[in-house]
């Protein structure tokens, strides 16, 4: 995003002091990620997205009541915060690529593994809570 901003800035859409909303969003997203992580630690289950089959509990409280992927949503909001801080239009063009890659390479395989591991319990959760928000 920074390289796009630095070398291909199409349009500067936001000036100071409005760009300070970016770091504020990054901070809020980081805090929501830490809260979500703490729910895994509280249940003594793995937060490692590369090993969903090692999970001992299905986390459905906190932000997980509203989103199946609040930590990924937090990462996306951090990138949006970074885009706001940069203040140019070009970096936002990369977000759809990030979202597509995240869904195809991480979220969908993770959902399959959780469904295989937790069965109907995960399917019920999946049917009642949206992926993002």
mmCIF file of C-alpha atoms in Angstrom:
data_model
loop_
_atom_site.group_PDB
_atom_site.id
_atom_site.type_symbol
_atom_site.label_atom_id
_atom_site.label_comp_id
_atom_site.label_asym_id
_atom_site.label_seq_id
_atom_site.Cartn_x
_atom_site.Cartn_y
_atom_site.Cartn_z
ATOM 1 C CA UNK A 1 0.000 0.000 0.000
ATOM 2 C CA UNK A 2 2.813 2.363 0.842
ATOM 3 C CA UNK A 3 4.539 1.694 -2.494
ATOM 4 C CA UNK A 4 1.310 2.414 -4.375
ATOM 5 C CA UNK A 5 0.898 5.602 -2.357
ATOM 6 C CA UNK A 6 4.490 6.651 -2.884
ATOM 7 C CA UNK A 7 4.940 5.900 -6.575
ATOM 8 C CA UNK A 8 1.438 5.836 -8.086
ATOM 9 C CA UNK A 9 -0.691 8.265 -6.076
ATOM 10 C CA UNK A 10 -3.726 8.825 -8.288
ATOM 11 C CA UNK A 11 -5.455 11.310 -6.070
ATOM 12 C CA UNK A 12 -4.939 12.727 -2.588
ATOM 13 C CA UNK A 13 -8.409 12.533 -1.115
ATOM 14 C CA UNK A 14 -7.790 13.297 2.527
ATOM 15 C CA UNK A 15 -5.795 15.982 4.287
ATOM 16 C CA UNK A 16 -4.757 16.541 7.869
ATOM 17 C CA UNK A 17 -6.207 16.511 10.470
ATOM 18 C CA UNK A 18 -8.710 14.014 9.004
ATOM 19 C CA UNK A 19 -5.957 11.495 8.298
ATOM 20 C CA UNK A 20 -5.571 10.969 12.058
ATOM 21 C CA UNK A 21 -8.712 8.833 11.829
ATOM 22 C CA UNK A 22 -6.441 6.180 10.281
ATOM 23 C CA UNK A 23 -4.268 5.513 13.346
ATOM 24 C CA UNK A 24 -7.396 5.638 15.526
ATOM 25 C CA UNK A 25 -8.979 2.918 13.380
ATOM 26 C CA UNK A 26 -5.764 0.886 13.491
ATOM 27 C CA UNK A 27 -5.745 1.135 17.296
ATOM 28 C CA UNK A 28 -9.401 0.073 17.604
ATOM 29 C CA UNK A 29 -8.881 -2.831 15.199
ATOM 30 C CA UNK A 30 -5.790 -3.930 17.122
ATOM 31 C CA UNK A 31 -7.692 -3.845 20.398
ATOM 32 C CA UNK A 32 -10.520 -5.915 18.898
ATOM 33 C CA UNK A 33 -7.959 -8.439 17.654
ATOM 34 C CA UNK A 34 -6.402 -8.665 21.117
ATOM 35 C CA UNK A 35 -9.830 -9.136 22.687
ATOM 36 C CA UNK A 36 -10.630 -11.895 20.186
ATOM 37 C CA UNK A 37 -7.279 -13.554 20.863
ATOM 38 C CA UNK A 38 -7.919 -13.415 24.612
ATOM 39 C CA UNK A 39 -11.090 -15.486 24.122
ATOM 40 C CA UNK A 40 -8.998 -18.297 22.637
ATOM 41 C CA UNK A 41 -6.497 -18.092 25.469
ATOM 42 C CA UNK A 42 -9.287 -18.082 28.064
ATOM 43 C CA UNK A 43 -10.622 -21.366 26.645
ATOM 44 C CA UNK A 44 -7.108 -22.833 26.317
ATOM 45 C CA UNK A 45 -7.569 -23.493 22.611
ATOM 46 C CA UNK A 46 -5.343 -22.665 19.673
ATOM 47 C CA UNK A 47 -5.709 -19.325 17.923
ATOM 48 C CA UNK A 48 -3.355 -20.570 15.193
ATOM 49 C CA UNK A 49 -5.249 -20.241 11.894
ATOM 50 C CA UNK A 50 -2.830 -22.675 10.263
ATOM 51 C CA UNK A 51 -3.957 -25.469 12.622
ATOM 52 C CA UNK A 52 -7.754 -25.244 12.998
ATOM 53 C CA UNK A 53 -7.961 -28.998 13.569
ATOM 54 C CA UNK A 54 -6.010 -28.528 16.811
ATOM 55 C CA UNK A 55 -8.827 -26.430 18.292
ATOM 56 C CA UNK A 56 -10.341 -27.848 21.467
ATOM 57 C CA UNK A 57 -13.207 -25.342 21.711
ATOM 58 C CA UNK A 58 -15.345 -23.405 19.276
ATOM 59 C CA UNK A 59 -15.179 -19.717 20.220
ATOM 60 C CA UNK A 60 -18.614 -18.115 19.804
ATOM 61 C CA UNK A 61 -18.565 -15.321 22.390
ATOM 62 C CA UNK A 62 -17.354 -11.729 22.261
ATOM 63 C CA UNK A 63 -17.030 -10.431 18.730
ATOM 64 C CA UNK A 64 -17.494 -14.003 17.490
ATOM 65 C CA UNK A 65 -21.221 -13.534 18.173
ATOM 66 C CA UNK A 66 -21.302 -11.073 15.255
ATOM 67 C CA UNK A 67 -18.526 -12.238 12.949
ATOM 68 C CA UNK A 68 -16.959 -15.638 12.354
ATOM 69 C CA UNK A 69 -13.702 -13.855 11.540
ATOM 70 C CA UNK A 70 -13.262 -10.818 13.778
ATOM 71 C CA UNK A 71 -9.466 -11.087 13.715
ATOM 72 C CA UNK A 72 -9.397 -11.095 9.919
ATOM 73 C CA UNK A 73 -11.871 -8.222 9.965
ATOM 74 C CA UNK A 74 -9.481 -6.459 12.340
ATOM 75 C CA UNK A 75 -6.621 -6.938 9.877
ATOM 76 C CA UNK A 76 -8.790 -5.512 7.094
ATOM 77 C CA UNK A 77 -9.713 -2.518 9.261
ATOM 78 C CA UNK A 78 -6.027 -1.965 10.040
ATOM 79 C CA UNK A 79 -5.326 -1.812 6.312
ATOM 80 C CA UNK A 80 -8.196 0.624 5.834
ATOM 81 C CA UNK A 81 -6.727 2.701 8.670
ATOM 82 C CA UNK A 82 -3.353 2.640 6.941
ATOM 83 C CA UNK A 83 -5.040 3.771 3.708
ATOM 84 C CA UNK A 84 -6.728 6.668 5.535
ATOM 85 C CA UNK A 85 -3.420 7.654 7.132
ATOM 86 C CA UNK A 86 -1.680 7.647 3.733
ATOM 87 C CA UNK A 87 -4.397 9.903 2.344
ATOM 88 C CA UNK A 88 -4.180 8.887 -1.322
ATOM 89 C CA UNK A 89 -6.680 6.885 -3.309
ATOM 90 C CA UNK A 90 -4.377 4.316 -4.931
ATOM 91 C CA UNK A 91 -3.690 1.997 -1.943
ATOM 92 C CA UNK A 92 -7.369 1.050 -1.609
ATOM 93 C CA UNK A 93 -7.090 -0.726 -4.957
ATOM 94 C CA UNK A 94 -5.134 -3.498 -3.219
ATOM 95 C CA UNK A 95 -7.807 -4.296 -0.630
ATOM 96 C CA UNK A 96 -9.975 -6.438 -2.939
ATOM 97 C CA UNK A 97 -6.872 -8.513 -3.731
ATOM 98 C CA UNK A 98 -6.197 -8.925 -0.009
ATOM 99 C CA UNK A 99 -9.804 -9.928 0.684
ATOM 100 C CA UNK A 100 -9.928 -12.427 -2.189
ATOM 101 C CA UNK A 101 -6.607 -14.030 -1.221
ATOM 102 C CA UNK A 102 -7.586 -14.180 2.455
ATOM 103 C CA UNK A 103 -10.934 -15.821 1.714
ATOM 104 C CA UNK A 104 -9.598 -18.350 -0.802
ATOM 105 C CA UNK A 105 -6.293 -19.220 0.840
ATOM 106 C CA UNK A 106 -7.169 -19.015 4.540
ATOM 107 C CA UNK A 107 -10.831 -18.621 5.480
ATOM 108 C CA UNK A 108 -12.401 -21.260 3.226
ATOM 109 C CA UNK A 109 -9.853 -23.988 4.121
ATOM 110 C CA UNK A 110 -10.155 -23.023 7.794
ATOM 111 C CA UNK A 111 -13.954 -23.292 7.641
ATOM 112 C CA UNK A 112 -13.707 -26.733 6.036
ATOM 113 C CA UNK A 113 -11.337 -27.910 8.772
ATOM 114 C CA UNK A 114 -13.554 -26.512 11.535
ATOM 115 C CA UNK A 115 -16.626 -28.126 9.987
ATOM 116 C CA UNK A 116 -14.835 -31.471 9.809
ATOM 117 C CA UNK A 117 -13.628 -31.081 13.400
ATOM 118 C CA UNK A 118 -16.772 -29.710 15.105
ATOM 119 C CA UNK A 119 -19.467 -31.020 12.729
ATOM 120 C CA UNK A 120 -23.037 -29.832 13.280
ATOM 121 C CA UNK A 121 -21.999 -27.453 16.031
ATOM 122 C CA UNK A 122 -19.840 -25.476 13.594
ATOM 123 C CA UNK A 123 -22.435 -25.725 10.802
ATOM 124 C CA UNK A 124 -25.073 -24.249 13.130
ATOM 125 C CA UNK A 125 -22.674 -21.460 14.105
ATOM 126 C CA UNK A 126 -21.787 -20.861 10.457
ATOM 127 C CA UNK A 127 -25.461 -20.606 9.519
ATOM 128 C CA UNK A 128 -26.249 -18.137 12.307
ATOM 129 C CA UNK A 129 -23.197 -15.805 12.193
ATOM 130 C CA UNK A 130 -21.915 -13.996 9.127
ATOM 131 C CA UNK A 131 -18.368 -14.401 7.906
ATOM 132 C CA UNK A 132 -17.366 -10.742 8.160
ATOM 133 C CA UNK A 133 -20.093 -8.762 9.958
#
